[in-house]
C-alpha atoms as one frame of an Amber mdcrd trajectory, in Angstrom:
protein
  86.051 144.662 109.116  88.995 146.192 106.571  88.388 150.238 105.559  89.661
 151.706 102.652  89.348 155.160 102.638  89.161 156.532  98.822  91.366 158.973
  97.795  90.721 161.301  95.234  92.090 159.253  91.723  92.189 155.853  93.505
  90.057 153.229  92.715  89.225 149.079  94.581  89.144 146.166  92.046  87.444
 143.009  91.994  88.572 140.153  90.092  87.294 136.590  90.221  87.419 133.056
  88.060  90.461 133.858  86.035  91.096 129.745  86.565  94.379 129.175  85.180
  95.715 126.516  84.329  92.289 125.424  82.423  91.615 123.515  79.973  95.213
 123.902  78.490  98.890 125.691  78.917  98.376 127.520  75.154  94.788 128.907
  76.553  95.799 129.261  79.771  99.214 131.364  78.785  96.733 133.040  76.619
  94.841 134.474  79.149  97.456 134.585  81.633  99.323 137.459  79.696  95.842
 139.351  79.033  95.496 139.056  83.141  99.367 140.579  83.514  98.764 143.729
  81.082  95.047 144.606  83.370  96.777 143.883  86.212  99.771 146.449  85.113
  97.344 149.149  84.094  95.039 148.756  87.534  98.034 149.017  89.710  98.315
 152.948  88.598  95.357 153.892  90.635  94.614 151.198  92.448  94.276 151.096
  96.358  93.513 147.827  96.826  92.674 144.426  95.217  90.584 141.356  95.436
  90.611 138.423  94.134  87.728 136.600  95.019  88.523 132.821  94.569  89.383
 130.689  91.718  92.192 132.389  90.533  93.782 128.689  89.762  91.575 126.049
  88.451  93.697 123.738  90.706  95.771 124.687  93.454  98.386 122.350  96.281
 101.059 123.669  98.567 102.629 120.257  99.644 105.911 121.317 101.634 108.172
 121.897  99.055 106.723 122.082  96.073 104.123 124.130  94.543 101.932 123.613
  90.827 104.057 124.289  87.157 103.914 127.576  85.891 101.725 131.249  86.167
 105.413 132.709  86.727 104.191 135.835  84.655 101.174 136.177  86.914 102.551
 135.723  90.420 105.839 137.965  89.277 102.941 140.744  88.729 100.914 140.181
  92.184 104.782 140.385  93.853 105.441 143.795  91.987 101.992 144.867  93.206
 102.485 144.202  96.491 106.234 145.083  97.214 105.102 148.957  95.555 102.429
 148.940  98.861  98.888 148.290  97.472  97.217 145.199  99.205  96.268 142.334
  97.633  93.342 140.166  98.925  93.229 136.057  97.703  89.832 134.411  98.287
  90.159 130.429  97.740  87.435 129.283  95.721  86.072 126.013  95.156  88.944
 125.020  92.520  91.738 126.016  94.955  90.800 126.448  98.258  93.689 124.689
  99.001  95.558 127.599  99.244  98.066 128.387 101.553 100.881 129.918 103.348
 103.109 130.316 100.123 101.354 133.109  98.415 101.471 134.885 101.823 105.415
 134.506 102.484 106.369 134.791  98.456 103.470 137.116  96.782 102.820 139.426
  99.719  98.844 138.525  99.550  96.850 138.113 101.815  94.832 135.210 102.456
  91.225 135.420 103.412  89.401 132.256 103.696  86.045 133.258 104.880  83.785
 136.199 104.040  84.546 139.899 104.879  83.182 142.997 105.281  84.746 145.980
 103.703  83.827 149.894 104.130  84.500 151.500 100.884  84.659 155.261 102.051
  81.033 154.697 104.204  79.645 151.663 102.069  79.630 148.300 103.266  80.197
 145.619 100.990  80.267 141.856 101.323  82.980 139.848  99.724  83.024 136.115
  99.508  83.594 133.597  96.566  80.044 132.724  96.080  80.505 128.775  96.428
  78.623 127.332  99.225  75.817 129.839 100.032  72.899 130.152 100.277  70.055
 127.085 100.217  70.676 123.705  98.454  73.847 122.361  97.114  73.793 120.145
 100.243  76.423 117.675  98.676  78.621 120.690  97.579  78.676 121.558 101.298
  79.611 118.778 102.432  82.244 117.662 100.115  84.313 120.943 101.055  84.279
 120.387 104.830  85.330 117.230 104.239  88.286 118.469 101.629  89.273 121.548
 104.767  89.427 119.318 106.698  93.194 118.385 108.075  92.926 114.601 107.468
  91.875 115.125 103.183  94.656 118.075 102.862  97.585 115.476 104.554  96.404
 112.186 102.446  96.672 114.513  99.225  99.948 115.782 100.565 101.114 112.017
 100.162 100.257 111.474  96.709 103.264 112.402  94.217 103.007 115.941  92.647
 102.508 114.539  89.274  99.630 112.222  90.177  97.143 114.578  92.412  97.835
 117.295  90.225  96.938 115.376  87.076  94.034 113.259  88.622  92.920 117.386
  90.494  92.481 118.915  86.718  90.977 115.729  85.576  87.961 115.969  88.222
  87.811 119.517  86.993  87.412 119.338  83.317  85.095 115.998  83.857  83.180
 118.671  86.585  82.951 121.095  83.426  81.610 118.617  81.048  79.076 117.607
  83.368  77.501 121.218  84.268  74.099 122.566  82.992  73.888 124.689  79.880
  71.138 126.549  81.635  73.439 127.232  84.746  75.245 129.618  82.092  72.313
 132.030  81.821  70.743 133.884  85.097  68.088 131.317  86.951  66.032 134.330
  87.551  65.534 135.343  91.875  64.012 131.980  93.316  66.792 129.807  91.615
  70.112 131.574  91.990  71.293 130.768  95.429  73.968 133.617  95.609  70.643
 136.323  95.014  68.585 133.607  97.917  71.240 134.001 100.240  71.686 137.830
  99.897  68.184 138.253 100.524  68.095 136.057 103.712  71.140 137.357 104.925
  69.698 141.551 104.592  66.498 140.193 106.220  68.468 138.409 108.952  71.011
 141.329 109.652  70.269 142.982 113.248  72.988 146.005 112.362  74.152 147.814
 109.436  73.473 145.703 106.287  75.866 145.487 103.205  75.267 147.905 100.164
  76.659 145.850  98.319  77.400 141.775  97.800  80.080 141.226  95.657  81.017
 137.407  94.470  82.867 135.627  91.992  82.073 131.530  91.373  78.913 131.733
  89.218  81.123 133.103  85.652  78.516 135.536  84.916  78.543 139.223  84.400
  75.410 140.464  86.882  74.658 143.735  88.741  71.283 142.891  90.686  68.904
 145.109  92.408  68.125 143.431  95.838
């Protein structure tokens, strides 16, 4: 449990799904510059920053190599953590192979599972949002495979120029095959995350979260549970 004292004038910020690297270098760089400006602005009053996954459209840490690019973003994160503001990074379904590099080089705290935090007196449940709730069994199975040491060692044997390029092609293919209906809220009975929240609250025997905070769906939603 992480306890955050909300001192006067200070705030806690949550963001996700920057997908840096997509759909091409030019548009990604434009988005990255906007994100850096935002980070510089919020660093004036932030007590903590939570990046809830898919910050990168793909990320894999080879033993001596990391994906090219994102230097403006990484430098902004380093400046924030160097100033004493904690930055928590959740791996998402696109950057689930985040490892020790960002912790050691940029000072972030990598959070690989759901966590609860207390903002003042309010309990919050945080997760990227992928694989929660009923259904989506094929992805849940695939995620377990990708997170296995065997899969990571096997991918590490592929030359970075081939491996990273292949991963980006898969990401683009996945995006093109996405059902257009998913760009809208599908209703309480069809949204996995909403169903997960209701199930979690029903089964919670201790203090129930006041808020659930997710990324993943690429929709700005404020849902009363």
